[in-house]
Short mmCIF file of C-alpha atoms in Angstrom, two decimals:
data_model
loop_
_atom_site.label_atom_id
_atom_site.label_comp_id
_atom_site.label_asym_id
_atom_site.label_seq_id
_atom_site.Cartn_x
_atom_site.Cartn_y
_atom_site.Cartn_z
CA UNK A 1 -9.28 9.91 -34.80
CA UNK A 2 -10.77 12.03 -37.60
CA UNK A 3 -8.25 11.59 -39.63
CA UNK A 4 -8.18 7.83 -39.34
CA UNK A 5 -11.96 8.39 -40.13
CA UNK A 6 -11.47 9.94 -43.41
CA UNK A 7 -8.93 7.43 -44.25
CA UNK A 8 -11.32 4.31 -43.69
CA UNK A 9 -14.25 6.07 -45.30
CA UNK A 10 -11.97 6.01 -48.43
CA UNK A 11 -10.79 2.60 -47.88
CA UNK A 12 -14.24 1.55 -48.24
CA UNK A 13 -15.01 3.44 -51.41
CA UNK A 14 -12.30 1.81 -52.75
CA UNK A 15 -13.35 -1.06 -51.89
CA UNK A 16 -17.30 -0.90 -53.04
CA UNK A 17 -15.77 0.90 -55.98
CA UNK A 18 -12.98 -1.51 -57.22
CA UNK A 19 -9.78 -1.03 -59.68
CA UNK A 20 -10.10 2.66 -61.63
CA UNK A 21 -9.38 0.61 -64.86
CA UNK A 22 -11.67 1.14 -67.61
CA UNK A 23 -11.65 -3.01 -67.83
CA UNK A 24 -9.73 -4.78 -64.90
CA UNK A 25 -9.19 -8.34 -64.60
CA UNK A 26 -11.21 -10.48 -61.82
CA UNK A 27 -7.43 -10.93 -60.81
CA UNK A 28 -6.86 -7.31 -59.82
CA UNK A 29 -10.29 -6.84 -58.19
CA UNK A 30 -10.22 -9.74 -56.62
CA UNK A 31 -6.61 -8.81 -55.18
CA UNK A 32 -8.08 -5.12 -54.58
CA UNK A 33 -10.53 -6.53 -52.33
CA UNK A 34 -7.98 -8.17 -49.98
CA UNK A 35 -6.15 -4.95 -49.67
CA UNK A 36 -8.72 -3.11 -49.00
CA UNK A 37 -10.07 -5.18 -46.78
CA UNK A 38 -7.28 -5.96 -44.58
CA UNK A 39 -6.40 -1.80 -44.35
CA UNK A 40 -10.29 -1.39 -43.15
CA UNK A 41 -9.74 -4.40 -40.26
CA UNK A 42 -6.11 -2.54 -39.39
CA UNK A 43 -7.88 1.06 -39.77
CA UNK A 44 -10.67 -0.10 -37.68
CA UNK A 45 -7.95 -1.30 -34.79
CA UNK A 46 -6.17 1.66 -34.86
CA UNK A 47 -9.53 3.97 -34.58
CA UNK A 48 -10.57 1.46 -31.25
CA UNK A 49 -7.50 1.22 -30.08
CA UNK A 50 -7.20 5.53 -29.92
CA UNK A 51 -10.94 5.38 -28.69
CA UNK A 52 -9.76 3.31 -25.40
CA UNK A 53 -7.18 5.97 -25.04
CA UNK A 54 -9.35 8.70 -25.32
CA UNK A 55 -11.50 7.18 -22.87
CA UNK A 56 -8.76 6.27 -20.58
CA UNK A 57 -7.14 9.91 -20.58
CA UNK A 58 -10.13 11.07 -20.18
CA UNK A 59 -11.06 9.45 -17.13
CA UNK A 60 -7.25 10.14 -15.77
CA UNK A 61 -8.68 13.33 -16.17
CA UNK A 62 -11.66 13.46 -13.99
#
């Protein structure tokens, strides 16, 4: 889950933070932006998805 973590904090640097271009196009950003944005809504699944587990194993558990 941690690593997911660090992987969507990035994501959303990215995303804030744009194309590393010294002068990209509104094109690029623009199509930065969706990428982004879809991998943070997929990373976000994954990290509730493993959550659920978590909580499911752990109450296997007890």
């Amino acid at each position: 889950m941690a690593i997911i973590a660090i992987i969507l904090a990035l994501d959303l640097v990215y995303f804030v933070q744009g194309s590393l271009e010294m002068l990209p196009t509104e094109e690029k950003q623009s199509g930065i932006r969706e990428v982004t944005g879809l991998a943070a809504v997929m990373l976000c699944l994954v990290e509730a998805v493993l959550w659920l587990l978590l909580r499911r194993v752990r109450r296997a558990s007890s």
